[in-house]
Amino acid sequence: VVTVTPGAWPEDGRIRSHVELPDGVRARTVVTIPAGAGLRPAALFVQDESLWSIDVDMPATVPWRQLCDGVGDAGYVTMRVDPPGIGDSDGPSPVELDFDTQLATFRAALASLMSHPRVDPERVAIVSTGTGTAIAAILAREAPVAGVVAHAAFVRPWHETILHELRARWSRGMPDEQL
């Protein structure tokens, strides 16, 4: 694992970097680049309202990790993002995170991924789950992506969805410091 700043991409491997939002907040990104030369297809992963970092060692049995790893193993450049306030990203408490900030975060991430020197910008897809499906739909309308995968879309308004998730975690005994 190599830690770099944008513009200093290694040829192959996983890099931890960031994208900068219009207000100057930096959001952590993890990009995986497959071995080999040439332009590659790419996938931006847009997760649900999860309040934990994507930059952690998830067990191999976690479906989201299996999906991310499988797409990368198939030869795609992949990008995952920690929204503001989560993991190593700047920003306020994640419980203060609103939809517009989430959208701005993934908008910046998609622009960064599409401009990556190893990515074929005509073969970029968005893979989303939960509340990320709403973000993916908006991004797909704004940018010329090759496709969108939407899994487990939500049906409640944004803030109700977040409150529902928090209540579910509290009912399972998750301590506040793990939110």
mmCIF file of C-alpha atoms in Angstrom:
data_model
loop_
_atom_site.group_PDB
_atom_site.id
_atom_site.type_symbol
_atom_site.label_atom_id
_atom_site.label_comp_id
_atom_site.label_asym_id
_atom_site.label_seq_id
_atom_site.Cartn_x
_atom_site.Cartn_y
_atom_site.Cartn_z
ATOM 1 C CA VAL A 1 0.000 0.000 0.000
ATOM 2 C CA VAL A 2 1.372 3.370 -1.030
ATOM 3 C CA THR A 3 0.153 6.730 0.231
ATOM 4 C CA VAL A 4 0.353 9.454 -2.419
ATOM 5 C CA THR A 5 -1.109 12.815 -3.298
ATOM 6 C CA PRO A 6 -3.189 13.353 -6.448
ATOM 7 C CA GLY A 7 -1.049 13.469 -9.563
ATOM 8 C CA ALA A 8 1.565 11.064 -8.162
ATOM 9 C CA TRP A 9 -0.112 7.797 -9.149
ATOM 10 C CA PRO A 10 1.890 4.565 -8.965
ATOM 11 C CA GLU A 11 1.784 2.230 -11.958
ATOM 12 C CA ASP A 12 -0.027 -0.572 -10.111
ATOM 13 C CA GLY A 13 -1.525 -1.231 -6.708
ATOM 14 C CA ARG A 14 -3.755 0.414 -4.131
ATOM 15 C CA ILE A 15 -3.362 4.071 -3.363
ATOM 16 C CA ARG A 16 -4.861 6.232 -0.663
ATOM 17 C CA SER A 17 -5.390 9.820 -1.641
ATOM 18 C CA HIS A 18 -8.205 12.373 -1.557
ATOM 19 C CA VAL A 19 -10.500 14.527 -3.624
ATOM 20 C CA GLU A 20 -11.154 18.119 -2.674
ATOM 21 C CA LEU A 21 -14.677 19.479 -2.483
ATOM 22 C CA PRO A 22 -15.559 23.053 -3.535
ATOM 23 C CA ASP A 23 -15.519 24.177 0.118
ATOM 24 C CA GLY A 24 -11.956 22.857 0.605
ATOM 25 C CA VAL A 25 -12.930 19.739 2.573
ATOM 26 C CA ARG A 26 -10.859 16.708 1.571
ATOM 27 C CA ALA A 27 -12.491 13.287 1.215
ATOM 28 C CA ARG A 28 -10.356 10.130 1.444
ATOM 29 C CA THR A 29 -10.243 7.902 -1.626
ATOM 30 C CA VAL A 30 -8.886 4.407 -2.097
ATOM 31 C CA VAL A 31 -8.042 3.544 -5.699
ATOM 32 C CA THR A 32 -7.028 0.084 -6.856
ATOM 33 C CA ILE A 33 -5.150 -0.145 -10.145
ATOM 34 C CA PRO A 34 -4.760 -3.543 -11.843
ATOM 35 C CA ALA A 35 -1.398 -4.652 -13.180
ATOM 36 C CA GLY A 36 -0.613 -4.185 -16.841
ATOM 37 C CA ALA A 37 -0.355 -1.385 -19.333
ATOM 38 C CA GLY A 38 -2.984 0.587 -21.134
ATOM 39 C CA LEU A 39 -6.247 2.278 -20.340
ATOM 40 C CA ARG A 40 -8.662 0.335 -18.155
ATOM 41 C CA PRO A 41 -12.380 0.390 -17.505
ATOM 42 C CA ALA A 42 -13.214 1.793 -14.086
ATOM 43 C CA ALA A 43 -15.854 1.628 -11.368
ATOM 44 C CA LEU A 44 -16.755 4.218 -8.752
ATOM 45 C CA PHE A 45 -18.341 2.591 -5.709
ATOM 46 C CA VAL A 46 -21.034 4.711 -4.029
ATOM 47 C CA GLN A 47 -22.010 3.135 -0.741
ATOM 48 C CA ASP A 48 -25.090 3.693 1.376
ATOM 49 C CA GLU A 49 -25.241 5.994 4.382
ATOM 50 C CA SER A 50 -22.789 3.823 6.290
ATOM 51 C CA LEU A 51 -20.969 5.765 8.937
ATOM 52 C CA TRP A 52 -17.807 3.659 8.918
ATOM 53 C CA SER A 53 -14.743 3.992 6.754
ATOM 54 C CA ILE A 54 -14.239 2.189 3.437
ATOM 55 C CA ASP A 55 -10.522 2.315 4.213
ATOM 56 C CA VAL A 56 -10.531 -0.544 6.695
ATOM 57 C CA ASP A 57 -9.721 -4.200 6.505
ATOM 58 C CA MET A 58 -13.181 -5.679 6.023
ATOM 59 C CA PRO A 59 -13.462 -9.439 6.419
ATOM 60 C CA ALA A 60 -13.405 -11.274 3.098
ATOM 61 C CA THR A 61 -16.945 -12.508 3.835
ATOM 62 C CA VAL A 62 -18.470 -8.982 3.646
ATOM 63 C CA PRO A 63 -20.443 -8.781 0.364
ATOM 64 C CA TRP A 64 -19.443 -5.157 -0.372
ATOM 65 C CA ARG A 65 -15.762 -6.106 -0.110
ATOM 66 C CA GLN A 66 -16.350 -9.158 -2.316
ATOM 67 C CA LEU A 67 -17.968 -6.926 -4.934
ATOM 68 C CA CYS A 68 -15.187 -4.310 -4.835
ATOM 69 C CA ASP A 69 -12.466 -6.970 -4.940
ATOM 70 C CA GLY A 70 -14.212 -8.914 -7.716
ATOM 71 C CA VAL A 71 -14.536 -5.873 -9.964
ATOM 72 C CA GLY A 72 -10.880 -5.016 -9.361
ATOM 73 C CA ASP A 73 -9.823 -8.618 -10.024
ATOM 74 C CA ALA A 74 -11.681 -8.414 -13.348
ATOM 75 C CA GLY A 75 -9.246 -5.710 -14.479
ATOM 76 C CA TYR A 76 -11.096 -2.528 -13.518
ATOM 77 C CA VAL A 77 -9.595 0.488 -11.804
ATOM 78 C CA THR A 78 -11.782 0.945 -8.721
ATOM 79 C CA MET A 79 -12.385 3.928 -6.454
ATOM 80 C CA ARG A 80 -14.001 3.960 -3.017
ATOM 81 C CA VAL A 81 -14.625 7.157 -1.052
ATOM 82 C CA ASP A 82 -15.034 8.139 2.597
ATOM 83 C CA PRO A 83 -17.536 11.041 2.734
ATOM 84 C CA PRO A 84 -16.655 14.067 4.909
ATOM 85 C CA GLY A 85 -16.399 13.300 8.616
ATOM 86 C CA ILE A 86 -15.827 9.575 8.067
ATOM 87 C CA GLY A 87 -12.492 7.780 8.326
ATOM 88 C CA ASP A 88 -9.585 10.018 7.264
ATOM 89 C CA SER A 89 -11.833 12.524 5.487
ATOM 90 C CA ASP A 90 -12.066 16.078 6.780
ATOM 91 C CA GLY A 91 -15.358 17.491 7.932
ATOM 92 C CA PRO A 92 -17.863 17.624 10.768
ATOM 93 C CA SER A 93 -19.441 14.652 12.511
ATOM 94 C CA PRO A 94 -20.900 12.228 9.966
ATOM 95 C CA VAL A 95 -24.332 12.548 11.581
ATOM 96 C CA GLU A 96 -24.319 16.137 10.243
ATOM 97 C CA LEU A 97 -23.654 14.935 6.682
ATOM 98 C CA ASP A 98 -26.411 15.963 4.277
ATOM 99 C CA PHE A 99 -27.357 14.788 0.816
ATOM 100 C CA ASP A 100 -25.848 17.783 -1.006
ATOM 101 C CA THR A 101 -22.466 17.195 0.645
ATOM 102 C CA GLN A 102 -22.602 13.494 -0.194
ATOM 103 C CA LEU A 103 -23.446 14.367 -3.802
ATOM 104 C CA ALA A 104 -20.593 16.903 -4.036
ATOM 105 C CA THR A 105 -18.189 14.306 -2.622
ATOM 106 C CA PHE A 106 -19.025 11.631 -5.177
ATOM 107 C CA ARG A 107 -19.227 14.215 -7.982
ATOM 108 C CA ALA A 108 -15.604 15.181 -7.224
ATOM 109 C CA ALA A 109 -14.618 11.512 -6.978
ATOM 110 C CA LEU A 110 -16.173 10.681 -10.356
ATOM 111 C CA ALA A 111 -14.379 13.608 -12.025
ATOM 112 C CA SER A 112 -11.104 12.460 -10.482
ATOM 113 C CA LEU A 113 -11.608 8.855 -11.584
ATOM 114 C CA MET A 114 -12.575 9.836 -15.136
ATOM 115 C CA SER A 115 -9.403 11.945 -15.454
ATOM 116 C CA HIS A 116 -7.070 9.260 -14.048
ATOM 117 C CA PRO A 117 -4.280 8.504 -16.560
ATOM 118 C CA ARG A 118 -4.945 4.728 -16.417
ATOM 119 C CA VAL A 119 -8.737 5.037 -16.923
ATOM 120 C CA ASP A 120 -10.613 4.957 -20.225
ATOM 121 C CA PRO A 121 -13.141 7.751 -19.549
ATOM 122 C CA GLU A 122 -15.629 6.163 -21.950
ATOM 123 C CA ARG A 123 -15.714 2.967 -19.848
ATOM 124 C CA VAL A 124 -16.483 4.259 -16.349
ATOM 125 C CA ALA A 125 -19.399 2.775 -14.413
ATOM 126 C CA ILE A 126 -20.953 3.615 -11.064
ATOM 127 C CA VAL A 127 -21.768 0.782 -8.645
ATOM 128 C CA SER A 128 -24.125 1.849 -5.867
ATOM 129 C CA THR A 129 -26.145 0.541 -2.960
ATOM 130 C CA GLY A 130 -28.781 1.949 -0.597
ATOM 131 C CA THR A 131 -28.815 5.754 -0.477
ATOM 132 C CA GLY A 132 -25.893 5.720 -2.897
ATOM 133 C CA THR A 133 -28.334 4.758 -5.645
ATOM 134 C CA ALA A 134 -29.855 8.264 -5.594
ATOM 135 C CA ILE A 135 -26.398 9.796 -5.893
ATOM 136 C CA ALA A 136 -25.504 7.404 -8.730
ATOM 137 C CA ALA A 137 -28.644 8.351 -10.661
ATOM 138 C CA ILE A 138 -27.838 12.068 -10.448
ATOM 139 C CA LEU A 139 -24.187 11.532 -11.390
ATOM 140 C CA ALA A 140 -25.208 9.416 -14.378
ATOM 141 C CA ARG A 141 -27.436 12.227 -15.592
ATOM 142 C CA GLU A 142 -24.556 14.724 -15.269
ATOM 143 C CA ALA A 143 -21.614 12.732 -16.646
ATOM 144 C CA PRO A 144 -21.182 10.396 -19.612
ATOM 145 C CA VAL A 145 -20.803 7.147 -17.659
ATOM 146 C CA ALA A 146 -20.947 3.776 -19.380
ATOM 147 C CA GLY A 147 -23.385 2.295 -16.880
ATOM 148 C CA VAL A 148 -24.890 2.266 -13.410
ATOM 149 C CA VAL A 149 -25.488 -0.638 -11.054
ATOM 150 C CA ALA A 150 -28.106 0.192 -8.413
ATOM 151 C CA HIS A 151 -28.581 -2.319 -5.583
ATOM 152 C CA ALA A 152 -31.089 -2.051 -2.719
ATOM 153 C CA ALA A 153 -32.364 1.438 -3.499
ATOM 154 C CA PHE A 154 -34.021 3.312 -0.618
ATOM 155 C CA VAL A 155 -37.623 4.504 -0.445
ATOM 156 C CA ARG A 156 -37.631 6.979 2.450
ATOM 157 C CA PRO A 157 -36.601 10.648 2.355
ATOM 158 C CA TRP A 158 -32.852 11.126 2.981
ATOM 159 C CA HIS A 159 -32.967 12.245 6.627
ATOM 160 C CA GLU A 160 -35.537 9.581 7.555
ATOM 161 C CA THR A 161 -33.281 6.947 6.013
ATOM 162 C CA ILE A 162 -30.311 8.149 8.073
ATOM 163 C CA LEU A 163 -32.376 8.237 11.280
ATOM 164 C CA HIS A 164 -33.722 4.748 10.564
ATOM 165 C CA GLU A 165 -30.164 3.426 10.155
ATOM 166 C CA LEU A 166 -28.988 5.085 13.386
ATOM 167 C CA ARG A 167 -31.952 3.727 15.358
ATOM 168 C CA ALA A 168 -31.305 0.230 13.999
ATOM 169 C CA ARG A 169 -27.660 0.401 15.070
ATOM 170 C CA TRP A 170 -28.524 1.725 18.523
ATOM 171 C CA SER A 171 -31.083 -1.068 18.982
ATOM 172 C CA ARG A 172 -28.296 -3.573 18.248
ATOM 173 C CA GLY A 173 -26.194 -1.951 20.969
ATOM 174 C CA MET A 174 -23.636 -0.195 18.785
ATOM 175 C CA PRO A 175 -21.861 2.412 20.951
ATOM 176 C CA ASP A 176 -22.050 6.042 19.810
ATOM 177 C CA GLU A 177 -18.275 6.211 19.288
ATOM 178 C CA GLN A 178 -18.570 3.542 16.572
ATOM 179 C CA LEU A 179 -21.099 5.560 14.560
#
